[in-house]
Coordinates of C-alpha atoms in Angstrom, one line a residue:
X1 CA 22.7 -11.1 14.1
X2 CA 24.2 -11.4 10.6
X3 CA 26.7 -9.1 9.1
X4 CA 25.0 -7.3 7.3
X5 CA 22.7 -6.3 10.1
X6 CA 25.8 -5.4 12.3
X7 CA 27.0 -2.9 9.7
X8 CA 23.5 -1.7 9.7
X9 CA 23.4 -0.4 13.3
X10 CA 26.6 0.7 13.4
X11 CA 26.5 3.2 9.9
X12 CA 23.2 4.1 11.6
X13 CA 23.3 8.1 13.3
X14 CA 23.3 8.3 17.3
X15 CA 19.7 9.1 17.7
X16 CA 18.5 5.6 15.3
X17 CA 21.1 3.8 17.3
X18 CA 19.6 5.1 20.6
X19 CA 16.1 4.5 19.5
X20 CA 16.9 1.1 18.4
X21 CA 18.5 -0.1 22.1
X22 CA 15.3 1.2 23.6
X23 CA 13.6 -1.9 21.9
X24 CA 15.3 -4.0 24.3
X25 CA 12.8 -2.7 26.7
X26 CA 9.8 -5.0 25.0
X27 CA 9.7 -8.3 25.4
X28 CA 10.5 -11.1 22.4
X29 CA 8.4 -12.4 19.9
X30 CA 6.0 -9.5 21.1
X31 CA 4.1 -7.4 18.4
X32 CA 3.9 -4.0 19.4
X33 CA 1.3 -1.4 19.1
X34 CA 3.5 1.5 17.1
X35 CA 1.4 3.8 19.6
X36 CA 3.4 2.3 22.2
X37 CA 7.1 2.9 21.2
X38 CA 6.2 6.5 20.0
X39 CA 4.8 7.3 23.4
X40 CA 8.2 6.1 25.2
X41 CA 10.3 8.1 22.4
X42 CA 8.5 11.1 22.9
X43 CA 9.3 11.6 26.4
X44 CA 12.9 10.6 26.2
X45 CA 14.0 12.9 23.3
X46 CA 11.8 15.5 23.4
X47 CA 10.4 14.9 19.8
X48 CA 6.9 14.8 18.5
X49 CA 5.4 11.7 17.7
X50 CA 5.5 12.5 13.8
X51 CA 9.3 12.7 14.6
X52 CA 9.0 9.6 16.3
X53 CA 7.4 7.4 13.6
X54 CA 9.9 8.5 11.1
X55 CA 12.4 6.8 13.2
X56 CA 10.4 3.7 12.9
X57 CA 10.3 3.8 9.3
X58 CA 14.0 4.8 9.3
X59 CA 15.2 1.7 11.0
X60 CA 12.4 -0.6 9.3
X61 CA 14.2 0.6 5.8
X62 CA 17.6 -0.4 7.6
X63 CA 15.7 -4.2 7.8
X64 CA 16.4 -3.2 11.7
X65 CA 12.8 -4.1 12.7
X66 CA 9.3 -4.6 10.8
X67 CA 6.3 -2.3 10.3
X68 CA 3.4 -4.2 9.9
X69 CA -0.3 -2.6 8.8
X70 CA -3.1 -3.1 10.6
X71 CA -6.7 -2.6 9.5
X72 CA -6.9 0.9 7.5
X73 CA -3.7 1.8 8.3
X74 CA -4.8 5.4 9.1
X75 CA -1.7 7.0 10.5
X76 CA -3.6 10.7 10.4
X77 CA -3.2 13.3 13.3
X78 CA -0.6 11.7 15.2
X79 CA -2.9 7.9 15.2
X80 CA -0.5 5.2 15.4
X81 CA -2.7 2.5 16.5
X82 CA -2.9 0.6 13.4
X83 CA 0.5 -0.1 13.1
X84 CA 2.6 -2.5 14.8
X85 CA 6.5 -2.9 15.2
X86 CA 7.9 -6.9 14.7
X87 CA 11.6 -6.8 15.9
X88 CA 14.0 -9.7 15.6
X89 CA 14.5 -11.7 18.7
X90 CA 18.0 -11.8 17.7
X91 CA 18.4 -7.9 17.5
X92 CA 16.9 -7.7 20.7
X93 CA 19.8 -9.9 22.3
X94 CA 22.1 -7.7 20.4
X95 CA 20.4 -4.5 22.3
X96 CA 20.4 -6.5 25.4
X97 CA 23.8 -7.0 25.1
X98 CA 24.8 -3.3 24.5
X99 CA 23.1 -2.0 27.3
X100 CA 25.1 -4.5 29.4
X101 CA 28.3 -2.9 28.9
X102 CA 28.0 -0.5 31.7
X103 CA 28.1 -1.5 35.4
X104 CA 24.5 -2.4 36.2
X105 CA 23.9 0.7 38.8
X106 CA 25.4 3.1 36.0
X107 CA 23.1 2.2 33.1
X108 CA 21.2 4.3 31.1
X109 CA 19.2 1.5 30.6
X110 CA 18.0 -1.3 32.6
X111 CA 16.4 -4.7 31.9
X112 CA 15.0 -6.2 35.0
X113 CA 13.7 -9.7 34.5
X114 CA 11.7 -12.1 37.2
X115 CA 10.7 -15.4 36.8
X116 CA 9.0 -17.3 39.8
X117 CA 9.4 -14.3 42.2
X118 CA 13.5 -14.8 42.1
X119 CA 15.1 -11.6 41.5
X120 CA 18.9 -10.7 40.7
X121 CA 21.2 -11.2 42.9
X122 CA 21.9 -7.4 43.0
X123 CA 18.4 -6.9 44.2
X124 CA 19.0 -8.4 47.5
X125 CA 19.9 -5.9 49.1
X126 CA 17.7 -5.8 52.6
X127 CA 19.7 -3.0 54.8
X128 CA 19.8 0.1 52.0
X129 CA 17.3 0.6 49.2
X130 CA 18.7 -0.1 46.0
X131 CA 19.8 3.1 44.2
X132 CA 19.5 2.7 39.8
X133 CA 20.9 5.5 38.0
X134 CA 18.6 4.6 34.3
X135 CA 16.6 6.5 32.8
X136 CA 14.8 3.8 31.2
X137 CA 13.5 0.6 33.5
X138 CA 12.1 -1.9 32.1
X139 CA 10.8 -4.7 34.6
X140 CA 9.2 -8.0 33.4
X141 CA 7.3 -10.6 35.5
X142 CA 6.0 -14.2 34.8
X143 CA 2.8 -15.2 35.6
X144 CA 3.7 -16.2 38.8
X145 CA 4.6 -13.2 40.5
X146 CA 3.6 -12.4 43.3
X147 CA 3.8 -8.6 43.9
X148 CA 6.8 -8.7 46.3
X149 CA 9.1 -6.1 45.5
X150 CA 12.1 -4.6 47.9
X151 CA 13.0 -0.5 48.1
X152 CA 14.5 1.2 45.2
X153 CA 15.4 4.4 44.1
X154 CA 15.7 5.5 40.9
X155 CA 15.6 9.4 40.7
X156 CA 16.8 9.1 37.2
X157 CA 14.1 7.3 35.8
X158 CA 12.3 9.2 33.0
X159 CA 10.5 6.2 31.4
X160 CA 9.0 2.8 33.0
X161 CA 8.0 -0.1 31.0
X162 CA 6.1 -2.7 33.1
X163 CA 5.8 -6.2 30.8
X164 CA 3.5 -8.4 33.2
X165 CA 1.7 -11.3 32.9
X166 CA 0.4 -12.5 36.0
X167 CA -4.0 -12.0 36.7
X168 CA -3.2 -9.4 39.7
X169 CA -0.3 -7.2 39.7
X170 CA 0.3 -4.2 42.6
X171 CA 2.3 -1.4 41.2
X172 CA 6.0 -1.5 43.1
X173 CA 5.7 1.8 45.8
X174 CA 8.7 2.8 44.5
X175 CA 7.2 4.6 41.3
X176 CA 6.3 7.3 43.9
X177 CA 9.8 8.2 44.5
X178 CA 10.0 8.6 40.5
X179 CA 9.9 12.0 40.3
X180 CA 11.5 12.3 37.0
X181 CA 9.1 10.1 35.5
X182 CA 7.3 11.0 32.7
X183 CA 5.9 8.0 30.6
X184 CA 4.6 4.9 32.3
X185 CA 3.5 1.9 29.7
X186 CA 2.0 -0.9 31.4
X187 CA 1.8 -4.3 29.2
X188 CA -0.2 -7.4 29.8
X189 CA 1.3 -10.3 28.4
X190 CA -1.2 -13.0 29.9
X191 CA -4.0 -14.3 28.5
X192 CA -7.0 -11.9 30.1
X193 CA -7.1 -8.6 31.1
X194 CA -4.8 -8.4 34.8
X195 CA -6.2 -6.3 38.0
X196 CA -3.7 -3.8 38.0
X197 CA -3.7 -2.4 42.1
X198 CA -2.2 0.3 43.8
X199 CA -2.3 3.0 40.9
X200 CA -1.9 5.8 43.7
X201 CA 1.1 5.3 43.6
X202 CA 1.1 7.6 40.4
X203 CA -0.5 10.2 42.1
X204 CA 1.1 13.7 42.1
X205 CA 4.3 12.7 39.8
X206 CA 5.4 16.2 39.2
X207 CA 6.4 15.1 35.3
X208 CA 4.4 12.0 34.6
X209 CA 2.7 13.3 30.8
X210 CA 1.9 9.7 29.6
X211 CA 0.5 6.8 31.1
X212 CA -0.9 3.8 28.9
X213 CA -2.1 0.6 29.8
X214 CA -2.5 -2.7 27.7
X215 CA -4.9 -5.6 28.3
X216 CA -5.6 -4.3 31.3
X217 CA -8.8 -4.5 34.1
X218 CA -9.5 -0.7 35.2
X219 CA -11.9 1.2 36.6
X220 CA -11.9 5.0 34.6
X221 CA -13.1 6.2 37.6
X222 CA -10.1 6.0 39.5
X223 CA -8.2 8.3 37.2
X224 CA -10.1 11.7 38.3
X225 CA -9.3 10.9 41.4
X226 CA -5.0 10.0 40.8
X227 CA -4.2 14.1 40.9
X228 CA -2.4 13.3 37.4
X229 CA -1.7 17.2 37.3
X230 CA 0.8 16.7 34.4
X231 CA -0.8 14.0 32.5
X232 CA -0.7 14.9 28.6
X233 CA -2.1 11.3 27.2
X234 CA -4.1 8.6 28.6
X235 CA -4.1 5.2 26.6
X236 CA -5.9 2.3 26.9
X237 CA -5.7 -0.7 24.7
X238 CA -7.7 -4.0 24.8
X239 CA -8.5 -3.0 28.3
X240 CA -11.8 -4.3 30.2
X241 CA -13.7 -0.9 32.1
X242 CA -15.3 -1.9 34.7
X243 CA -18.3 -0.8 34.8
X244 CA -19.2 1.8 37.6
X245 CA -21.7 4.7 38.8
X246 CA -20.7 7.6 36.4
X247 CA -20.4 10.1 38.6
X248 CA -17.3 11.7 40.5
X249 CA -16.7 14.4 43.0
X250 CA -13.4 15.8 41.9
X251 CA -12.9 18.7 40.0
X252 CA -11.3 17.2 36.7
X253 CA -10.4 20.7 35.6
X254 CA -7.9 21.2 38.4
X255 CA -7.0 17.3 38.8
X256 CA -6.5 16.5 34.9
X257 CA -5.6 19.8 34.1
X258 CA -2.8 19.4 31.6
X259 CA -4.7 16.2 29.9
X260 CA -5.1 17.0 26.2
X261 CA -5.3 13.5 23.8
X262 CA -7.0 10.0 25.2
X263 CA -6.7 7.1 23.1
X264 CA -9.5 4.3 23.8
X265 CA -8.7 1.0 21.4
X266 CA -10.2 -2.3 21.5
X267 CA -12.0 -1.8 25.0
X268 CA -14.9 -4.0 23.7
X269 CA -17.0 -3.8 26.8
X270 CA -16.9 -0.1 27.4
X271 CA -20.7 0.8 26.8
X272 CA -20.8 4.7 27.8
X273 CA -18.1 6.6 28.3
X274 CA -17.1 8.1 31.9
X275 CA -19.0 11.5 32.4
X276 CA -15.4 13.1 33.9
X277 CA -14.2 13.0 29.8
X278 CA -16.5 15.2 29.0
X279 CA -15.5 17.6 32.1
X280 CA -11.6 17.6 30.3
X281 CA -11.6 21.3 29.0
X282 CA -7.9 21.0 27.8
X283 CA -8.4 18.1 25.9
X284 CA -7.6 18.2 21.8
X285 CA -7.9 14.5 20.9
X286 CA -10.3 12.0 21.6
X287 CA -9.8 8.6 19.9
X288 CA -12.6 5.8 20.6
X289 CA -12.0 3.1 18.1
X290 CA -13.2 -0.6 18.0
X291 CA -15.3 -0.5 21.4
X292 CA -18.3 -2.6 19.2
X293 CA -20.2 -1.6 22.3
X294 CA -20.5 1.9 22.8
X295 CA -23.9 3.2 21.7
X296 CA -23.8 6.8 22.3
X297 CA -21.4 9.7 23.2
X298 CA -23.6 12.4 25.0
X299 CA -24.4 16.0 24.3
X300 CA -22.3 17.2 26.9
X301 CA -19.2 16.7 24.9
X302 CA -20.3 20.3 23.2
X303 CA -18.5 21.5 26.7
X304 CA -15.1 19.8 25.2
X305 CA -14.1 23.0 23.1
X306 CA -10.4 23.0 22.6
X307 CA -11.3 19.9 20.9
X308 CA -9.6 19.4 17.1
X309 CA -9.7 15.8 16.6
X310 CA -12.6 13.3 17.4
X311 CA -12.5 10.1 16.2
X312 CA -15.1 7.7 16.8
X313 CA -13.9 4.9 14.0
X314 CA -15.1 1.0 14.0
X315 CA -17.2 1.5 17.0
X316 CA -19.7 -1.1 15.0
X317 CA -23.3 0.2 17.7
X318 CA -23.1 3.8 17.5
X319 CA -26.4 4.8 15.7
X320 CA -25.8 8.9 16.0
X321 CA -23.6 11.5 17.0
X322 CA -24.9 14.2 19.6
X323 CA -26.2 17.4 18.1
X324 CA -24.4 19.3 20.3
X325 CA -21.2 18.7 18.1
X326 CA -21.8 21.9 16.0
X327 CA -20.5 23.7 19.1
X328 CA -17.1 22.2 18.7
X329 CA -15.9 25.4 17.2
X330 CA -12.1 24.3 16.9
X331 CA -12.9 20.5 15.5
X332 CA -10.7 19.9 12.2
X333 CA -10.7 16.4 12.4
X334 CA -14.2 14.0 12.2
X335 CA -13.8 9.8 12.0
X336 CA -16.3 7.8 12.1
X337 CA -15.3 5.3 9.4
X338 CA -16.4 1.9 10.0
X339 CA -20.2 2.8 11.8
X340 CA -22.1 1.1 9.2
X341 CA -25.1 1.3 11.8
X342 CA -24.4 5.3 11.8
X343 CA -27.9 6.7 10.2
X344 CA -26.9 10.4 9.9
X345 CA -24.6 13.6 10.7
X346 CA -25.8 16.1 13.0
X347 CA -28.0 18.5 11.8
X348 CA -25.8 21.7 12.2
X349 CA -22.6 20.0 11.0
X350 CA -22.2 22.7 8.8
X351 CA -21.1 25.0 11.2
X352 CA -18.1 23.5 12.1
X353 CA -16.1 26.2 9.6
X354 CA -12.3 24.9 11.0
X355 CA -13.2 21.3 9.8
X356 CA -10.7 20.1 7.3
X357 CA -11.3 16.2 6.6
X358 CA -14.6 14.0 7.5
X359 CA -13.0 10.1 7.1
X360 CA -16.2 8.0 7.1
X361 CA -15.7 5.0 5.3
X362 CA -18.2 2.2 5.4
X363 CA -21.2 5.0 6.5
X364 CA -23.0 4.8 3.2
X365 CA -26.2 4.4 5.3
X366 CA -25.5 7.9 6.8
X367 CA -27.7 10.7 5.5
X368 CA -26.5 14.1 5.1
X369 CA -28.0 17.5 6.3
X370 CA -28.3 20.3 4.2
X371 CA -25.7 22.2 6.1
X372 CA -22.5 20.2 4.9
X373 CA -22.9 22.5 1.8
X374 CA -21.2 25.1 3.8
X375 CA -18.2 23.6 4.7
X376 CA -15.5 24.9 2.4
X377 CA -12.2 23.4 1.5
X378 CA -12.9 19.6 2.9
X379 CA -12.1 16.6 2.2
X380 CA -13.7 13.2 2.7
X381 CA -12.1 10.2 3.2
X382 CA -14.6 6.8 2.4
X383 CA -15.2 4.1 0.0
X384 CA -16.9 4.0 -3.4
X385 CA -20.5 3.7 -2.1
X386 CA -20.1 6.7 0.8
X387 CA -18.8 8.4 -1.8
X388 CA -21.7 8.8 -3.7
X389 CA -23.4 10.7 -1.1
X390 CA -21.0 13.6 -1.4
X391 CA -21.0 13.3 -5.0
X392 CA -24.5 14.5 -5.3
X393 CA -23.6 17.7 -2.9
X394 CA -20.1 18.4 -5.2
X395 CA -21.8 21.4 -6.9
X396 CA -22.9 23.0 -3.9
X397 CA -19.7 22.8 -1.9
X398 CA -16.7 25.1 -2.4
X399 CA -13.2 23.2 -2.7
X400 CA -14.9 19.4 -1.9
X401 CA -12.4 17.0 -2.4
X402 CA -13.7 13.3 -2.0
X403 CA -10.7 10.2 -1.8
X404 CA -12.6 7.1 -2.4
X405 CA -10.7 3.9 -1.1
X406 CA -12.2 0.1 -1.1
X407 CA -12.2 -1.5 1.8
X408 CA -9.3 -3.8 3.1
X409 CA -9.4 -6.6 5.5
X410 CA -5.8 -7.1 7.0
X411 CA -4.9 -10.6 8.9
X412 CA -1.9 -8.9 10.8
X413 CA -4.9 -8.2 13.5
X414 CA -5.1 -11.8 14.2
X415 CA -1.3 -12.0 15.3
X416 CA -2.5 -9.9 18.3
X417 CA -4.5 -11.7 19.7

């Protein structure tokens, strides 16, 4: 680290300087999904996530790590997935180093790191389970791991970060003990989607609010059935669904009950969504974005109504949107930029009277219904050519506001990959 970034981090306030030792917790030369860091942040402070991402941008203006844009660079209604962090692998060591200050039972954070299935020495502990007093563990594995892990305790533990890269990887048992925990991020650094096993071992956390997985194999089916009764968000990102009967026999009102926002990115072989989503009363936020597969969400999502933000952006073979929509009384939020294929808005869109903002570039093959006219006070987000749709309609609706933006194609995608 030079000088200059030295003085940086140490003229930065506690909570910047906290924020920016939790980054030890990825791995290096690792872009990461802004999503991602926000989730862990949230949980550990106690802020929301629009809290969160202005302490990204704070220590990105410090030159402290990098904010990088990725495709529209829509940050709207607490999305962060087009954004990723960049941090120096040299400020990394530097947070590395910090944490290591403390005696390595007595840190608030902790880096544990396996290669070829040979852990620390202070893991070797057969007779007594190993007792961690962190509240932030972060475990890395190679791609040789074999799943072999000893008994620890860690009653402290409020956030896990898993950084794997092995084709099959069994969740350690001793997450169950976790009872503190609240945010579990699970990162796949191979090159295909792992077999993530033993996921009970979430099951019945008494705190656990967050759980995301990345490049991941998973069955959405087994989520119902994890008795997540505290689960807030459910992420997935460049994950491969398999592909299941639909239905299950749990009652996802009592086993999901807390389960308000689920984030679905770049699962490019999910076709239909599980039936159980649509059983989620509680939930406000449902983002599916980039899965070029799914053709259809289905009329039953009109049961979703707590709902305030759908967005269905870049999902490139959705033709239509359920009619059933115009029951989503408390909807304020619609995206479906990016469904070029999309031929038209429901029919009774118009009586969605708490909806604020419609972002729908790349739709100008989408007709309109009649009924938009009586949405008051909205604004549409979309390029030139959508544009012109709502143009011809600006007479007839009260307070339209239309923010026309070309199209950008961003190469910051391709690092991810």
């Amino acid at each position: 680290m030079d000088l200059i970034s030295i003085q940086s981090f140490d003229a930065l306030p506690h909570n910047l300087r906290e924020c920016l030792l939790d980054m030890a917790s990825f791995l290096e030369v690792q872009r990461i999904i802004a999503s991602t860091i926000i989730d862990l942040w949230s949980e550990l402070y106690g802020n929301e996530s629009s809290l969160c991402m202005n302490y990204l941008q704070e220590l990105a203006s410090h030159n402290l790590l990098q904010l990088l844009p990725l495709g529209r660079n829509d940050c709207d209604n607490g999305f962060y997935n087009e954004l990723m962090v960049k941090q120096d692998n040299f400020l990394r060591e530097f947070a590395i180093n910090q944490c290591q200050t403390e005696p390595i039972f007595e840190r608030k954070r902790l880096n544990l790191e396996i290669q070829e299935n040979k852990f620390p020495n202070w893991c070797l502990n057969p007779e007594h389970p190993i007792f961690i007093n962190a509240s932030l563990l972060s475990i890395s594995t190679d791609d040789s791991f074999s799943s072999g892990w000893g008994e620890m305790y860690c009653p402290n533990a409020e956030a896990l970060v898993l950084n794997i890269s092995s084709s099959n990887y069994a969740l350690p048992n001793f997450i169950a003990t976790m009872e503190k925990l609240k945010v579990v991020i699970i990162i796949n650094h191979g090159l295909d989607p792992a077999n993530v096993t033993n996921l009970s071992c979430l099951s019945s956390l008494p705190n656990l609010k967050r759980i995301r997985f990345e490049k991941v194999s998973i069955n959405l089916l087994d989520i119902p059935y994890l008795q997540l009764m505290s689960l807030e968000k459910l992420s997935l990102w460049l994950c491969h669904v398999v592909e299941t009967d639909n239905e299950t026999e749990v009652d996802v009102s009592e086993t999901l009950q807390s389960l308000q926002e689920i984030e679905i990115d770049y699962c490019y072989n999910l076709v239909d969504l599980p039936y159980w989503i649509y059983q989620v009363v509680s939930l406000k936020k449902l983002s599916v974005t980039n899965c070029n597969m799914l053709c259809r969400v289905l009329e039953a999502i009109c049961d979703l109504r707590n709902l305030e933000v759908l967005r269905l952006s870049d999902c490139t073979s959705l033709i239509e949107l359920p009619e059933t929509i115009d029951k989503l009384s408390n909807l304020r939020f619609l995206d479906v930029s990016g469904g070029f294929q999309l031929k038209k808005l429901p029919l009774e869109i118009g009586n969605l009277q708490k909806l604020e903002t419609i972002s729908m570039k790349d739709c100008y093959r989408c007709e309109l219904p009649d009924s938009v006219k009586h949405l008051e006070n909205l604004e549409v987000k979309c390029d030139e050519e959508t544009a012109f749709l709502w143009k011809r309609l600006k007479r007839k609706m009260k307070n339209l506001t239309i923010t026309a933006e070309e199209t950008e194609h961003n190469l910051n995608l391709l690092q991810l990959f």
